[in-house]
Tab-separated table of C-alpha atoms in Angstrom:
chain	number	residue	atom	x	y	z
A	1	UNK	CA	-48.563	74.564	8.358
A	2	UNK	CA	-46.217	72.677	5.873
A	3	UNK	CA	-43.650	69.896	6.933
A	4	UNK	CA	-40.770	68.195	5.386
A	5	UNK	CA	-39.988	64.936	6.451
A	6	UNK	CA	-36.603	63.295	5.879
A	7	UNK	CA	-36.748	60.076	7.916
A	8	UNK	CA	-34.141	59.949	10.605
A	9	UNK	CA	-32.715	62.745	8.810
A	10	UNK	CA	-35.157	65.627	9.056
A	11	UNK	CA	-38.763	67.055	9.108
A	12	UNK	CA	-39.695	70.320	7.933
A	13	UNK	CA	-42.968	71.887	9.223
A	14	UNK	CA	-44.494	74.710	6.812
A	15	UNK	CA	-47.756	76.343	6.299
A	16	UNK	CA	-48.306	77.491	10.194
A	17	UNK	CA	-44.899	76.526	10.179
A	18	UNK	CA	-42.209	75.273	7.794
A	19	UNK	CA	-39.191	72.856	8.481
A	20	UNK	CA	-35.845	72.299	7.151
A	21	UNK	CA	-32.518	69.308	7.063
A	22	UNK	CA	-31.405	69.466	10.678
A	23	UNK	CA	-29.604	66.147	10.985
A	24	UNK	CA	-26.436	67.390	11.330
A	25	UNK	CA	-27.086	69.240	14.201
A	26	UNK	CA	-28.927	66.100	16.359
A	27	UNK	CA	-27.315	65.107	19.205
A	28	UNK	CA	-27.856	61.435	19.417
A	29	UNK	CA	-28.818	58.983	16.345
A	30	UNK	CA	-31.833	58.434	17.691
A	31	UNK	CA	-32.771	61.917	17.797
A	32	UNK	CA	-35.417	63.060	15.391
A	33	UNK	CA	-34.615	66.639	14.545
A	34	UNK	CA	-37.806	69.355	13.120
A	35	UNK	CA	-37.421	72.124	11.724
A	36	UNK	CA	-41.269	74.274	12.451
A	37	UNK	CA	-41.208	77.730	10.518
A	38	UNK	CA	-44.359	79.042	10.960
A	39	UNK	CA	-45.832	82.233	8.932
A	40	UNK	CA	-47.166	83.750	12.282
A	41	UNK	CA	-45.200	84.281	15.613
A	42	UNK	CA	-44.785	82.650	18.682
A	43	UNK	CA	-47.347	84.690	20.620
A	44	UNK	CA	-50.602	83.583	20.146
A	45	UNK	CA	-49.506	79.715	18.998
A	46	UNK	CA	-48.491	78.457	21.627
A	47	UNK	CA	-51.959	76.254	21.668
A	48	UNK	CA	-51.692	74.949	17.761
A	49	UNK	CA	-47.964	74.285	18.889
A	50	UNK	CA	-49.388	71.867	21.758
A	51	UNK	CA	-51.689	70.240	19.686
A	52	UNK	CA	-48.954	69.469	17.129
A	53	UNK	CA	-46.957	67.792	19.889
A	54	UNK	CA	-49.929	65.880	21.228
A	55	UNK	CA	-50.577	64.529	17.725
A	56	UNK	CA	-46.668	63.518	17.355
A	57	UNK	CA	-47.067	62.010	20.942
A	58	UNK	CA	-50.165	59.918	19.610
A	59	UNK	CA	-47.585	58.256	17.199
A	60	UNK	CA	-45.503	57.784	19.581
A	61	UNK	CA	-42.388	60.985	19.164
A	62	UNK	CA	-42.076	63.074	22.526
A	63	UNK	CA	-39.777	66.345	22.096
A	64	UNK	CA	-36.854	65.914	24.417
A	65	UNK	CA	-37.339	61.925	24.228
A	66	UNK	CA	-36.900	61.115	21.259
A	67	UNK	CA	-37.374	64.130	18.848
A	68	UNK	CA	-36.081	67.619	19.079
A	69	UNK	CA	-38.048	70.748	17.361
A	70	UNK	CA	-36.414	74.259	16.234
A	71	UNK	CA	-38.680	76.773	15.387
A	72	UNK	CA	-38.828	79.718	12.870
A	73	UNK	CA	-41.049	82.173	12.886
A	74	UNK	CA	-41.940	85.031	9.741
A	75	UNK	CA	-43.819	86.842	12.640
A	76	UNK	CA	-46.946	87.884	9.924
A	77	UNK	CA	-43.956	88.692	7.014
A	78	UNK	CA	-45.237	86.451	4.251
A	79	UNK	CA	-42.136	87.543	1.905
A	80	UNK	CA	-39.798	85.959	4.572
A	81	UNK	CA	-41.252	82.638	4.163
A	82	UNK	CA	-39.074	81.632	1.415
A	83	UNK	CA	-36.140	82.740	3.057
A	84	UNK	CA	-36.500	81.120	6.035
A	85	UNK	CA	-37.617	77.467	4.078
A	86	UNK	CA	-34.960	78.014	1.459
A	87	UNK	CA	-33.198	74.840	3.821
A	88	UNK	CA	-35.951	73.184	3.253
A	89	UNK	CA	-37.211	73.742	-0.874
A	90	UNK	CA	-37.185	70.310	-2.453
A	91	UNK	CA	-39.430	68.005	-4.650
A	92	UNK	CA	-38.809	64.858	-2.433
A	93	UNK	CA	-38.563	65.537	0.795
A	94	UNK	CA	-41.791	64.470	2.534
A	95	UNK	CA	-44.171	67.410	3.538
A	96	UNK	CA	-47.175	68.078	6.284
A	97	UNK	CA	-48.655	70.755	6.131
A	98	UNK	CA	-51.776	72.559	7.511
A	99	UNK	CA	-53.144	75.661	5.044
A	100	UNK	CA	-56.012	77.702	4.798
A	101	UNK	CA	-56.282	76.903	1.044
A	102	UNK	CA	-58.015	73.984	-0.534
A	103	UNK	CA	-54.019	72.319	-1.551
A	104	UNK	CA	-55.481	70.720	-4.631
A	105	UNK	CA	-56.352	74.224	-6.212
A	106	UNK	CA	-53.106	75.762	-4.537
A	107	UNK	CA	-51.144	73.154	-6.550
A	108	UNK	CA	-49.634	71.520	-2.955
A	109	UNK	CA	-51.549	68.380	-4.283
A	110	UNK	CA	-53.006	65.872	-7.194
A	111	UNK	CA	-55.635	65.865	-5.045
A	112	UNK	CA	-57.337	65.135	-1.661
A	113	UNK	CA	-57.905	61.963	-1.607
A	114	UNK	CA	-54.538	60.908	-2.702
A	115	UNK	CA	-52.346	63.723	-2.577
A	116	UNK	CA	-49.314	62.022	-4.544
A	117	UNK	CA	-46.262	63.718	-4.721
A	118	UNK	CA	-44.262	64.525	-1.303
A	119	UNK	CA	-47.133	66.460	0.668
A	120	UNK	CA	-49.895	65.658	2.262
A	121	UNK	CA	-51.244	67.102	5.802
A	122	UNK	CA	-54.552	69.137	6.864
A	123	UNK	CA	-57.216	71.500	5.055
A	124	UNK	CA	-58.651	73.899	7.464
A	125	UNK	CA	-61.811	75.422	6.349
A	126	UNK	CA	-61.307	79.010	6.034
A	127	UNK	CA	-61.075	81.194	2.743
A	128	UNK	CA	-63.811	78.895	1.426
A	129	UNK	CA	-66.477	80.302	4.188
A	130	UNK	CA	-66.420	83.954	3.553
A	131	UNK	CA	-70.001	83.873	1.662
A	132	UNK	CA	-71.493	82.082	4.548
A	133	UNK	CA	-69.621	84.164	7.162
A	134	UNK	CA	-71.114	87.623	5.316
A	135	UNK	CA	-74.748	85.947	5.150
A	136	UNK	CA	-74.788	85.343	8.982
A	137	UNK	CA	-73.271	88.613	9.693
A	138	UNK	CA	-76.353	90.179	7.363
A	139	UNK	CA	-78.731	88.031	9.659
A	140	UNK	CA	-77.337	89.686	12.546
A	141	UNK	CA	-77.448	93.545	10.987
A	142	UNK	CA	-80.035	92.898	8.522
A	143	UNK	CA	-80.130	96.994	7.986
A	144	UNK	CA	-76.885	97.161	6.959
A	145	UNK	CA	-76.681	97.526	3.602
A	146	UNK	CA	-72.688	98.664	3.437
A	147	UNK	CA	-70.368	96.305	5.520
A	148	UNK	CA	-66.713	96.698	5.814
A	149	UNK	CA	-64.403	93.485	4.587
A	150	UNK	CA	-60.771	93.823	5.915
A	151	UNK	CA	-58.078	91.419	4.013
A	152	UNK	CA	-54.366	91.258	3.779
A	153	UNK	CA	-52.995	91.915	0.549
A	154	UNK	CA	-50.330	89.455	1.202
A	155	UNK	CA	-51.803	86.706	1.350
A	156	UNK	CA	-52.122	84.167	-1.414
A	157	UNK	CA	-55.812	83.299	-0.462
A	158	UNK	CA	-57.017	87.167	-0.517
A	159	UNK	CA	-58.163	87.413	-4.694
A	160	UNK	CA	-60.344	84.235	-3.814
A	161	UNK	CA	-61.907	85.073	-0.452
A	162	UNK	CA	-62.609	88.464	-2.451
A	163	UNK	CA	-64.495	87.008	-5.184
A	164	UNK	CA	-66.632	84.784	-3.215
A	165	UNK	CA	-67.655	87.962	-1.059
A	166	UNK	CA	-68.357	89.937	-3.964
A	167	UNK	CA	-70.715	87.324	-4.802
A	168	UNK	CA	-72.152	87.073	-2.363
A	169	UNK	CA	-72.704	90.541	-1.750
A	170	UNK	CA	-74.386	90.734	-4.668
A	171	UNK	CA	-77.075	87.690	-4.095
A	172	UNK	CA	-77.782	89.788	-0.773
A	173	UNK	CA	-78.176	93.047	-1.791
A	174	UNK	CA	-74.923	94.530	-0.118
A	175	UNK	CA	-72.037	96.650	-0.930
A	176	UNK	CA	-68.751	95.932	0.423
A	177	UNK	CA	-66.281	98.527	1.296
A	178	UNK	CA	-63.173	96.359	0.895
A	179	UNK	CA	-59.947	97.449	3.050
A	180	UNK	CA	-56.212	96.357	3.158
A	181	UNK	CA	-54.356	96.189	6.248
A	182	UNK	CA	-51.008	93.721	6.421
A	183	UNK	CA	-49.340	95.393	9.868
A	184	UNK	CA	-50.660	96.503	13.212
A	185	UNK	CA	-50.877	100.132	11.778
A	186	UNK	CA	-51.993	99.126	9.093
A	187	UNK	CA	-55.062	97.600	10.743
A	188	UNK	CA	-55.637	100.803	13.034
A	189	UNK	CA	-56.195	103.242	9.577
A	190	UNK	CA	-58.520	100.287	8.070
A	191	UNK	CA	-60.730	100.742	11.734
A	192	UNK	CA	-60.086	104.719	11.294
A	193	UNK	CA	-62.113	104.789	7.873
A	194	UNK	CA	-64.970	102.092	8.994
A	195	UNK	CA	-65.757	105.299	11.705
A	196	UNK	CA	-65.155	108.223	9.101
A	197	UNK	CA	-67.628	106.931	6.831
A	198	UNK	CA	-69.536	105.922	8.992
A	199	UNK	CA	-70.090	101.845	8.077
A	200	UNK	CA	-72.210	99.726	10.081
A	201	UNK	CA	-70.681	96.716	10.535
A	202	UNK	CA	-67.338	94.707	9.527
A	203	UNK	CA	-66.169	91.272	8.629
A	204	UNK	CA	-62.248	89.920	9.109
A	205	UNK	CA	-61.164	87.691	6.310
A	206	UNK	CA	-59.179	84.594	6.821
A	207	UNK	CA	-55.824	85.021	7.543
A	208	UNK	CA	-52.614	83.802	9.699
A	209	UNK	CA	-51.888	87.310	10.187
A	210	UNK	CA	-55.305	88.542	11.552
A	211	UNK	CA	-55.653	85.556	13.562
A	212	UNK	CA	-52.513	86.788	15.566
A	213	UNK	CA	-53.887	90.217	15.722
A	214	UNK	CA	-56.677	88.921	17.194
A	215	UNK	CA	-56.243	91.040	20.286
A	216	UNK	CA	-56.264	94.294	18.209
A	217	UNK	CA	-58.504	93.538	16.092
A	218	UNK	CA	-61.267	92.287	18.844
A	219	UNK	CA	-60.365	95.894	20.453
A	220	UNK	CA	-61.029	97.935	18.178
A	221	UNK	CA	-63.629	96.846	17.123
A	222	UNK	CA	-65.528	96.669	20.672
A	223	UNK	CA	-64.141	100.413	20.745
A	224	UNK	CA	-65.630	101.410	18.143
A	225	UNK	CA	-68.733	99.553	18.879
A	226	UNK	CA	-68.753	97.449	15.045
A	227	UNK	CA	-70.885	94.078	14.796
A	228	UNK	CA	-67.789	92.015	13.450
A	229	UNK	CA	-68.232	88.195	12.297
A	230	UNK	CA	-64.279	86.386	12.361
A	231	UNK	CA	-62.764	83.123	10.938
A	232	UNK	CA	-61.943	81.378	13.845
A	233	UNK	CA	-63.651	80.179	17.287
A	234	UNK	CA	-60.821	82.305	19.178
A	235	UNK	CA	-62.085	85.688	18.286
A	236	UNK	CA	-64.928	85.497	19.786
A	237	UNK	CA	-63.046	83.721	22.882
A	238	UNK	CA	-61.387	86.904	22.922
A	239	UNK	CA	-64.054	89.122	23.205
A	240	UNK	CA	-65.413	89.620	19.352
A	241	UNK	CA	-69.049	89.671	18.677
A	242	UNK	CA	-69.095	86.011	17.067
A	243	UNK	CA	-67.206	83.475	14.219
A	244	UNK	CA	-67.977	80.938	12.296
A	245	UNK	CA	-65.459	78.372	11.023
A	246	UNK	CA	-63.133	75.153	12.478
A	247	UNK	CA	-60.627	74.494	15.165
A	248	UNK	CA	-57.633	75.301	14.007
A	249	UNK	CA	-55.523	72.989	16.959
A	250	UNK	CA	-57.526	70.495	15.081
A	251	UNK	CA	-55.501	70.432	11.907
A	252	UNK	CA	-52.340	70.812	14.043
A	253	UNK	CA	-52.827	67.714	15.843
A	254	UNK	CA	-53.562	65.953	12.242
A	255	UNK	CA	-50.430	67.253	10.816
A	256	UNK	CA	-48.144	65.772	14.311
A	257	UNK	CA	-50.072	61.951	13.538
A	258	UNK	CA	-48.780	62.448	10.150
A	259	UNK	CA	-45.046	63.411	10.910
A	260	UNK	CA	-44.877	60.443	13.624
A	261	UNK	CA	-47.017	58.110	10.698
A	262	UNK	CA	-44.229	59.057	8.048
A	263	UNK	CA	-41.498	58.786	10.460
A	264	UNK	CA	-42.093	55.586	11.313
A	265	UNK	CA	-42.101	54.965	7.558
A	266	UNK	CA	-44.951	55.971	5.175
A	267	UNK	CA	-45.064	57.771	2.411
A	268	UNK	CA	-47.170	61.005	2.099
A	269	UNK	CA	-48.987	59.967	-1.232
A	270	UNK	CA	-50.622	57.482	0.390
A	271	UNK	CA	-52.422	59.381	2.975
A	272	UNK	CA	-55.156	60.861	2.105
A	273	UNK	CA	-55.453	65.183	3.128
A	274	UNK	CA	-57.381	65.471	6.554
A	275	UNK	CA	-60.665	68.213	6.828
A	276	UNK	CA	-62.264	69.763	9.464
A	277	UNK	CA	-65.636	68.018	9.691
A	278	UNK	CA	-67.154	70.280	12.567
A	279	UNK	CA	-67.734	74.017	11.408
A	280	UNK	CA	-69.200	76.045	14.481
A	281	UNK	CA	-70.658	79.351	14.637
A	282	UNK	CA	-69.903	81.048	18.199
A	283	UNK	CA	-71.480	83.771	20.014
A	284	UNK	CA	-70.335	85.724	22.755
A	285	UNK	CA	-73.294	86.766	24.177
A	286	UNK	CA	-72.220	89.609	26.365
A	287	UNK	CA	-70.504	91.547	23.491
A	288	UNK	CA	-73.746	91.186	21.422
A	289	UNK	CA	-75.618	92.580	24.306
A	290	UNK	CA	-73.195	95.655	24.630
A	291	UNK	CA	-73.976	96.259	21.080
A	292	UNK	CA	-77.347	96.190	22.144
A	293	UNK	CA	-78.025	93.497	19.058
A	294	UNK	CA	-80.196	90.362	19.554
A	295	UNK	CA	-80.076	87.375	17.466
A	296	UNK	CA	-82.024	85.624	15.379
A	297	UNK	CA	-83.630	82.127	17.102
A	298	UNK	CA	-82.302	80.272	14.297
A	299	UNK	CA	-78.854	81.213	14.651
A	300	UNK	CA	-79.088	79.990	18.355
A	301	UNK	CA	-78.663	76.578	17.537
A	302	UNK	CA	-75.042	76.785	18.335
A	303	UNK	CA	-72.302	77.441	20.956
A	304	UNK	CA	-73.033	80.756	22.568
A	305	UNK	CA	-70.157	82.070	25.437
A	306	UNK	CA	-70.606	83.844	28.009
């Protein structure tokens, strides 16, 4: 998620979402008006979408009070983004966002501690954990020696999440059969070569996309019967065999104290990029035991659903 802050003029929210100049269209001077475009779609955000309006409500901006939010959506289209935040493409207008990527190597930012610039907002862990997510999944299935790795072409964190895996692979012992999906059929012919050859067991790479497809993608794979490891606590909400990574509602909330912080008037330079300090691996127990898999003891030191 990305936002652009003009104060008492505008606030764009990118990344998750993007924002654009709406104060021509407020209805009141007082109104705060925020543009949200959001690289997902509305289905399935609706909880990151509360927890930025809690965190604006901790600074003190309620929507219908004083602040009014329009939302855009690229519904999982990552070459609509710029279209959509053309409004909104500027050098000084302030920006919050939350991202996947570490900012400072995706050139958002000088760097974390002091972001300088117009940008600042929240680094969710995510792309960065791929090694660690294929080790635990190798824990889990420690005779599979050829596991599945399903990215999105799309997206700008893909080459890096790729390399770390490959890496990792390699310091394990393990091929990688690495797929491409980037639509909902897309992601049905990636699960209809895991079965035709046969591979034992799958992980999801980071990405806004999957994470909305998180229905489909838990579904299949408990059709199929696949051990899958995901990138966010959600999936395995949903029914998937287990993830390891952050809240993401977390960095939402961050990025809505920011907005209200640089509303009321400071500057984005100055505040230093947010992180995800808690990184949990969950288990839902009752899809590992229709698998029929048990776990290791010392990856039982953690949240395990029922």
């Amino acid at each position: 998620m990305i936002t652009f802050i003009g104060r008492r003029e505008f606030i764009t929210l990118l990344g998750g979402a993007a924002a654009w100049p709406l104060a021509a269209r407020a209805q009141q001077p007082a109104m705060q008006v925020i543009g949200f475009l959001s690289a997902r779609s509305p289905y399935g955000s609706a909880p990151h979408v509360a927890a930025f309006r809690q965190g604006l409500a901790e600074a003190g901006f309620v929507e219908g009070r004083n602040l009014r939010i329009e939302f855009r959506w690229a519904h999982g289209q990552y070459d609509q983004l710029p279209i959509l935040a053309a409004e909104a493409a500027t050098k000084t207008i302030p920006i919050v966002f939350t991202t996947m990527l570490d900012p400072a190597k995706a050139g958002l930012i000088e760097s974390l501690n002091r972001p300088g610039g117009n940008a600042t907002g929240a680094y969710t862990l995510a792309t960065s954990l791929e090694g660690k997510r294929l080790e635990l999944l190798h824990k889990v299935v420690p005779k599979v020696a050829r596991i599945a790795v399903l990215v999105n072409p799309h997206f700008l964190g893909t080459e890096l999440e790729l390399k770390d895996l490959h890496e990792a692979a390699r310091i394990l012992g393990l091929e990688l059969l690495v797929l491409e999906a980037s639509s909902e059929g897309g992601i049905t012919a990636a699960f209809a070569t895991i079965v035709e050859q046969r591979i034992g067991a799958l992980l999801v790479a980071s990405d806004p996309f999957f994470f909305d497809q998180r229905e489909q993608l838990v579904a299949l794979t408990a059709r199929h019967a696949i051990p899958a490891i995901f990138f966010f606590p959600e999936f395995a909400l949903a029914g998937g065999l287990m993830a390891y990574g952050t809240r993401l509602a977390d960095s939402y909330r961050h990025a809505g104290v920011y907005v209200g912080r640089i509303l009321k008037g400071e500057k984005p330079a100055d505040l230093p990029i947010q992180q995800s300090t808690i990184i949990e691996l969950i288990i839902n127990s009752k899809t590992a035991q229709a698998l029929g898999l048990t776990f290791p003891i010392t990856l039982l030191a953690t949240e395990v659903i029922e």
